[in-house]
């Protein structure tokens, strides 16, 4: 029943945004200029924070958020950077969603320009983003697709976000799990033995069936970890745990969670209605 509700919520969002977009010219101000180009709001500039605040949050995350996000792509402020930079597209896994330095071969740019190999131009249902907005987003990619400036983590390394996140019900088995950390990871500390993905019983049984995974740090985003199951997940409840001793460390040598195991996410896959 939970699934049905989510599906309806998603369709509702879709309908609302389609009607909303049709009349409002999302992405343009009243003069047809890129949003945020005048007035009290921030100007759209070629940096991640500005693109998040002016494009991803107001326009894209209407659909691209939560467990029902199309193609598992979330563009809300917490998840977007780690889900796009250096991460393969789900529709065309040979192409990265954002390839730093190369807007032409960045799937997200292809999608907003309307010439990606699969599916429709984004925003889905239109209208297209103004050319000036697309130009600014291309510039950000050309400049290396840098993240927003963040203050250095004061204490040890920590997990900032996980997708799917704890308690989430996802309607399509995720092909990869994405973890975002508070600092750049020491690649030498990354190995399949630093974490454990398990299918667990619905009663929250502590013992699960371990699922083999491939673990990588995406080249363009050293603060993220991609966890790719070697076999399709199927329906069920899953738990991802980061193991202590020796655990993950950041480039400053700070360990994650000391010696203790840390459960980063527990989520449910329910594909059948
Ligand atoms: C009205 C809902 C909606 C909005 C708004 C929307 N999308 Fe999408 N998006 C979809 C759907 C549905 C798909 C999958 C079908 C398709 O590709 O045509 C998709 C697919 C994508 C994909 C492919 C993901 C992958 O990994 O292959 C990208 C990239 C994307 N959208 C980016 C964006 C961006 C950027 C925006 C904002 C400018 C946006 N979308 C706005 C519904 C939406």
GROMACS .gro file of N, CA, C and O in nm, residues 63-130:
model
  272
   63UNK      N    1   1.060   1.699  -0.945
   63UNK     CA    2   1.049   1.556  -0.977
   63UNK      C    3   1.167   1.476  -0.921
   63UNK      O    4   1.150   1.368  -0.866
   64UNK      N    5   1.287   1.533  -0.937
   64UNK     CA    6   1.408   1.458  -0.902
   64UNK      C    7   1.439   1.469  -0.753
   64UNK      O    8   1.535   1.534  -0.714
   65UNK      N    9   1.354   1.407  -0.670
   65UNK     CA   10   1.378   1.407  -0.526
   65UNK      C   11   1.316   1.282  -0.466
   65UNK      O   12   1.220   1.227  -0.522
   66UNK      N   13   1.373   1.235  -0.357
   66UNK     CA   14   1.314   1.125  -0.282
   66UNK      C   15   1.327   0.991  -0.351
   66UNK      O   16   1.394   0.976  -0.454
   67UNK      N   17   1.260   0.890  -0.292
   67UNK     CA   18   1.274   0.753  -0.338
   67UNK      C   19   1.218   0.727  -0.476
   67UNK      O   20   1.256   0.630  -0.541
   68UNK      N   21   1.130   0.813  -0.525
   68UNK     CA   22   1.071   0.790  -0.657
   68UNK      C   23   1.137   0.876  -0.764
   68UNK      O   24   1.085   0.889  -0.874
   69UNK      N   25   1.250   0.936  -0.733
   69UNK     CA   26   1.317   1.023  -0.830
   69UNK      C   27   1.344   0.948  -0.960
   69UNK      O   28   1.393   0.835  -0.956
   70UNK      N   29   1.311   1.008  -1.075
   70UNK     CA   30   1.333   0.939  -1.203
   70UNK      C   31   1.479   0.897  -1.219
   70UNK      O   32   1.569   0.975  -1.191
   71UNK      N   33   1.501   0.771  -1.260
   71UNK     CA   34   1.634   0.714  -1.280
   71UNK      C   35   1.719   0.722  -1.153
   71UNK      O   36   1.842   0.720  -1.159
   72UNK      N   37   1.653   0.734  -1.037
   72UNK     CA   38   1.727   0.742  -0.912
   72UNK      C   39   1.807   0.870  -0.897
   72UNK      O   40   1.888   0.883  -0.806
   73UNK      N   41   1.784   0.966  -0.987
   73UNK     CA   42   1.863   1.090  -0.985
   73UNK      C   43   1.795   1.194  -0.898
   73UNK      O   44   1.686   1.242  -0.929
   74UNK      N   45   1.861   1.230  -0.788
   74UNK     CA   46   1.806   1.333  -0.698
   74UNK      C   47   1.884   1.461  -0.715
   74UNK      O   48   2.005   1.460  -0.709
   75UNK      N   49   1.812   1.569  -0.734
   75UNK     CA   50   1.878   1.698  -0.756
   75UNK      C   51   1.845   1.797  -0.645
   75UNK      O   52   1.859   1.917  -0.662
   76UNK      N   53   1.800   1.745  -0.529
   76UNK     CA   54   1.782   1.834  -0.414
   76UNK      C   55   1.919   1.871  -0.359
   76UNK      O   56   2.019   1.809  -0.391
   77UNK      N   57   1.922   1.975  -0.275
   77UNK     CA   58   2.050   2.033  -0.233
   77UNK      C   59   2.142   1.934  -0.162
   77UNK      O   60   2.263   1.939  -0.176
   78UNK      N   61   2.084   1.841  -0.086
   78UNK     CA   62   2.169   1.748  -0.010
   78UNK      C   63   2.236   1.647  -0.103
   78UNK      O   64   2.352   1.612  -0.085
   79UNK      N   65   2.163   1.601  -0.204
   79UNK     CA   66   2.212   1.487  -0.283
   79UNK      C   67   2.272   1.521  -0.418
   79UNK      O   68   2.348   1.440  -0.473
   80UNK      N   69   2.240   1.637  -0.475
   80UNK     CA   70   2.266   1.654  -0.618
   80UNK      C   71   2.413   1.639  -0.656
   80UNK      O   72   2.446   1.565  -0.748
   81UNK      N   73   2.503   1.708  -0.587
   81UNK     CA   74   2.643   1.707  -0.633
   81UNK      C   75   2.698   1.564  -0.641
   81UNK      O   76   2.755   1.524  -0.742
   82UNK      N   77   2.677   1.488  -0.534
   82UNK     CA   78   2.736   1.354  -0.533
   82UNK      C   79   2.664   1.259  -0.628
   82UNK      O   80   2.717   1.154  -0.663
   83UNK      N   81   2.544   1.295  -0.674
   83UNK     CA   82   2.473   1.208  -0.767
   83UNK      C   83   2.502   1.240  -0.912
   83UNK      O   84   2.461   1.166  -1.001
   84UNK      N   85   2.570   1.351  -0.939
   84UNK     CA   86   2.593   1.385  -1.080
   84UNK      C   87   2.741   1.386  -1.118
   84UNK      O   88   2.776   1.332  -1.222
   85UNK      N   89   2.827   1.443  -1.036
   85UNK     CA   90   2.965   1.462  -1.080
   85UNK      C   91   3.042   1.329  -1.075
   85UNK      O   92   3.056   1.267  -0.971
   86UNK      N   93   3.085   1.285  -1.193
   86UNK     CA   94   3.162   1.162  -1.203
   86UNK      C   95   3.079   1.035  -1.194
   86UNK      O   96   3.134   0.926  -1.191
   87UNK      N   97   2.946   1.049  -1.192
   87UNK     CA   98   2.858   0.932  -1.176
   87UNK      C   99   2.794   0.896  -1.311
   87UNK      O  100   2.742   0.984  -1.380
   88UNK      N  101   2.797   0.768  -1.350
   88UNK     CA  102   2.739   0.728  -1.478
   88UNK      C  103   2.588   0.754  -1.482
   88UNK      O  104   2.519   0.740  -1.382
   89UNK      N  105   2.538   0.791  -1.599
   89UNK     CA  106   2.394   0.804  -1.621
   89UNK      C  107   2.330   0.666  -1.609
   89UNK      O  108   2.391   0.566  -1.644
   90UNK      N  109   2.206   0.660  -1.561
   90UNK     CA  110   2.134   0.531  -1.559
   90UNK      C  111   2.083   0.498  -1.698
   90UNK      O  112   2.079   0.383  -1.738
   91UNK      N  113   2.041   0.600  -1.771
   91UNK     CA  114   1.985   0.575  -1.905
   91UNK      C  115   2.092   0.532  -2.004
   91UNK      O  116   2.066   0.451  -2.092
   92UNK      N  117   2.211   0.589  -1.992
   92UNK     CA  118   2.320   0.559  -2.085
   92UNK      C  119   2.449   0.551  -2.002
   92UNK      O  120   2.525   0.648  -1.994
   93UNK      N  121   2.471   0.434  -1.939
   93UNK     CA  122   2.581   0.423  -1.841
   93UNK      C  123   2.721   0.449  -1.899
   93UNK      O  124   2.816   0.466  -1.824
   94UNK      N  125   2.732   0.456  -2.033
   94UNK     CA  126   2.864   0.486  -2.091
   94UNK      C  127   2.897   0.635  -2.076
   94UNK      O  128   3.011   0.675  -2.097
   95UNK      N  129   2.798   0.716  -2.040
   95UNK     CA  130   2.819   0.860  -2.030
   95UNK      C  131   2.802   0.904  -1.885
   95UNK      O  132   2.706   0.865  -1.818
   96UNK      N  133   2.896   0.985  -1.835
   96UNK     CA  134   2.882   1.037  -1.700
   96UNK      C  135   2.776   1.146  -1.697
   96UNK      O  136   2.759   1.220  -1.795
   97UNK      N  137   2.704   1.155  -1.587
   97UNK     CA  138   2.603   1.262  -1.576
   97UNK      C  139   2.671   1.398  -1.589
   97UNK      O  140   2.625   1.483  -1.664
   98UNK      N  141   2.780   1.418  -1.515
   98UNK     CA  142   2.864   1.536  -1.533
   98UNK      C  143   3.008   1.489  -1.543
   98UNK      O  144   3.059   1.424  -1.451
   99UNK      N  145   3.072   1.521  -1.655
   99UNK     CA  146   3.213   1.489  -1.673
   99UNK      C  147   3.292   1.618  -1.661
   99UNK      O  148   3.285   1.704  -1.749
  100UNK      N  149   3.362   1.638  -1.547
  100UNK     CA  150   3.430   1.765  -1.524
  100UNK      C  151   3.517   1.803  -1.645
  100UNK      O  152   3.592   1.721  -1.696
  101UNK      N  153   3.503   1.927  -1.690
  101UNK     CA  154   3.583   1.978  -1.800
  101UNK      C  155   3.523   1.949  -1.938
  101UNK      O  156   3.574   2.001  -2.038
  102UNK      N  157   3.418   1.868  -1.945
  102UNK     CA  158   3.369   1.824  -2.076
  102UNK      C  159   3.215   1.828  -2.086
  102UNK      O  160   3.148   1.724  -2.077
  103UNK      N  161   3.158   1.948  -2.102
  103UNK     CA  162   3.011   1.958  -2.106
  103UNK      C  163   2.948   1.877  -2.220
  103UNK      O  164   2.839   1.824  -2.203
  104UNK      N  165   3.018   1.866  -2.336
  104UNK     CA  166   2.960   1.793  -2.448
  104UNK      C  167   2.935   1.646  -2.414
  104UNK      O  168   2.842   1.584  -2.464
  105UNK      N  169   3.021   1.590  -2.330
  105UNK     CA  170   3.006   1.449  -2.292
  105UNK      C  171   2.951   1.434  -2.151
  105UNK      O  172   2.980   1.337  -2.082
  106UNK      N  173   2.873   1.531  -2.107
  106UNK     CA  174   2.804   1.524  -1.978
  106UNK      C  175   2.656   1.501  -2.005
  106UNK      O  176   2.589   1.583  -2.070
  107UNK      N  177   2.605   1.387  -1.957
  107UNK     CA  178   2.468   1.347  -1.991
  107UNK      C  179   2.364   1.449  -1.946
  107UNK      O  180   2.266   1.475  -2.015
  108UNK      N  181   2.387   1.508  -1.827
  108UNK     CA  182   2.289   1.605  -1.777
  108UNK      C  183   2.279   1.726  -1.871
  108UNK      O  184   2.170   1.777  -1.897
  109UNK      N  185   2.392   1.769  -1.922
  109UNK     CA  186   2.392   1.880  -2.019
  109UNK      C  187   2.320   1.837  -2.146
  109UNK      O  188   2.238   1.911  -2.202
  110UNK      N  189   2.348   1.715  -2.192
  110UNK     CA  190   2.279   1.664  -2.312
  110UNK      C  191   2.127   1.661  -2.290
  110UNK      O  192   2.049   1.691  -2.380
  111UNK      N  193   2.088   1.624  -2.166
  111UNK     CA  194   1.944   1.616  -2.137
  111UNK      C  195   1.878   1.754  -2.140
  111UNK      O  196   1.765   1.768  -2.187
  112UNK      N  197   1.946   1.857  -2.087
  112UNK     CA  198   1.882   1.989  -2.087
  112UNK      C  199   1.890   2.053  -2.226
  112UNK      O  200   1.810   2.139  -2.260
  113UNK      N  201   1.984   2.005  -2.309
  113UNK     CA  202   1.992   2.056  -2.447
  113UNK      C  203   1.903   1.976  -2.542
  113UNK      O  204   1.882   2.016  -2.656
  114UNK      N  205   1.856   1.860  -2.495
  114UNK     CA  206   1.758   1.785  -2.574
  114UNK      C  207   1.818   1.691  -2.677
  114UNK      O  208   1.748   1.650  -2.769
  115UNK      N  209   1.945   1.652  -2.663
  115UNK     CA  210   2.000   1.557  -2.761
  115UNK      C  211   2.066   1.437  -2.694
  115UNK      O  212   2.157   1.376  -2.750
  116UNK      N  213   2.020   1.401  -2.574
  116UNK     CA  214   2.072   1.280  -2.510
  116UNK      C  215   2.022   1.157  -2.586
  116UNK      O  216   1.922   1.165  -2.658
  117UNK      N  217   2.092   1.044  -2.568
  117UNK     CA  218   2.059   0.924  -2.646
  117UNK      C  219   1.925   0.862  -2.606
  117UNK      O  220   1.864   0.790  -2.684
  118UNK      N  221   1.879   0.888  -2.484
  118UNK     CA  222   1.757   0.824  -2.433
  118UNK      C  223   1.665   0.931  -2.373
  118UNK      O  224   1.711   1.027  -2.311
  119UNK      N  225   1.533   0.912  -2.393
  119UNK     CA  226   1.435   0.992  -2.319
  119UNK      C  227   1.419   1.134  -2.371
  119UNK      O  228   1.469   1.171  -2.477
  120UNK      N  229   1.347   1.212  -2.290
  120UNK     CA  230   1.303   1.345  -2.331
  120UNK      C  231   1.402   1.454  -2.288
  120UNK      O  232   1.491   1.431  -2.207
  121UNK      N  233   1.379   1.574  -2.342
  121UNK     CA  234   1.455   1.691  -2.296
  121UNK      C  235   1.407   1.727  -2.155
  121UNK      O  236   1.290   1.712  -2.122
  122UNK      N  237   1.500   1.775  -2.072
  122UNK     CA  238   1.466   1.820  -1.937
  122UNK      C  239   1.460   1.971  -1.933
  122UNK      O  240   1.537   2.036  -2.002
  123UNK      N  241   1.377   2.034  -1.848
  123UNK     CA  242   1.281   1.968  -1.759
  123UNK      C  243   1.173   1.893  -1.839
  123UNK      O  244   1.122   1.948  -1.937
  124UNK      N  245   1.143   1.773  -1.793
  124UNK     CA  246   1.044   1.687  -1.856
  124UNK      C  247   0.913   1.764  -1.872
  124UNK      O  248   0.864   1.825  -1.780
  125UNK      N  249   0.857   1.763  -1.993
  125UNK     CA  250   0.732   1.834  -2.016
  125UNK      C  251   0.753   1.979  -2.053
  125UNK      O  252   0.658   2.049  -2.085
  126UNK      N  253   0.877   2.027  -2.044
  126UNK     CA  254   0.913   2.161  -2.088
  126UNK      C  255   0.860   2.272  -2.001
  126UNK      O  256   0.796   2.244  -1.901
  127UNK      N  257   0.884   2.400  -2.033
  127UNK     CA  258   0.968   2.441  -2.145
  127UNK      C  259   1.117   2.420  -2.118
  127UNK      O  260   1.155   2.405  -2.001
  128UNK      N  261   1.197   2.420  -2.221
  128UNK     CA  262   1.342   2.404  -2.205
  128UNK      C  263   1.399   2.520  -2.125
  128UNK      O  264   1.341   2.628  -2.120
  129UNK      N  265   1.511   2.496  -2.061
  129UNK     CA  266   1.580   2.605  -1.992
  129UNK      C  267   1.625   2.707  -2.097
  129UNK      O  268   1.659   2.669  -2.208
  130UNK      N  269   1.631   2.837  -2.060
  130UNK     CA  270   1.679   2.936  -2.155
  130UNK      C  271   1.826   2.910  -2.193
  130UNK      O  272   1.902   2.858  -2.110
   0.00000   0.00000   0.00000
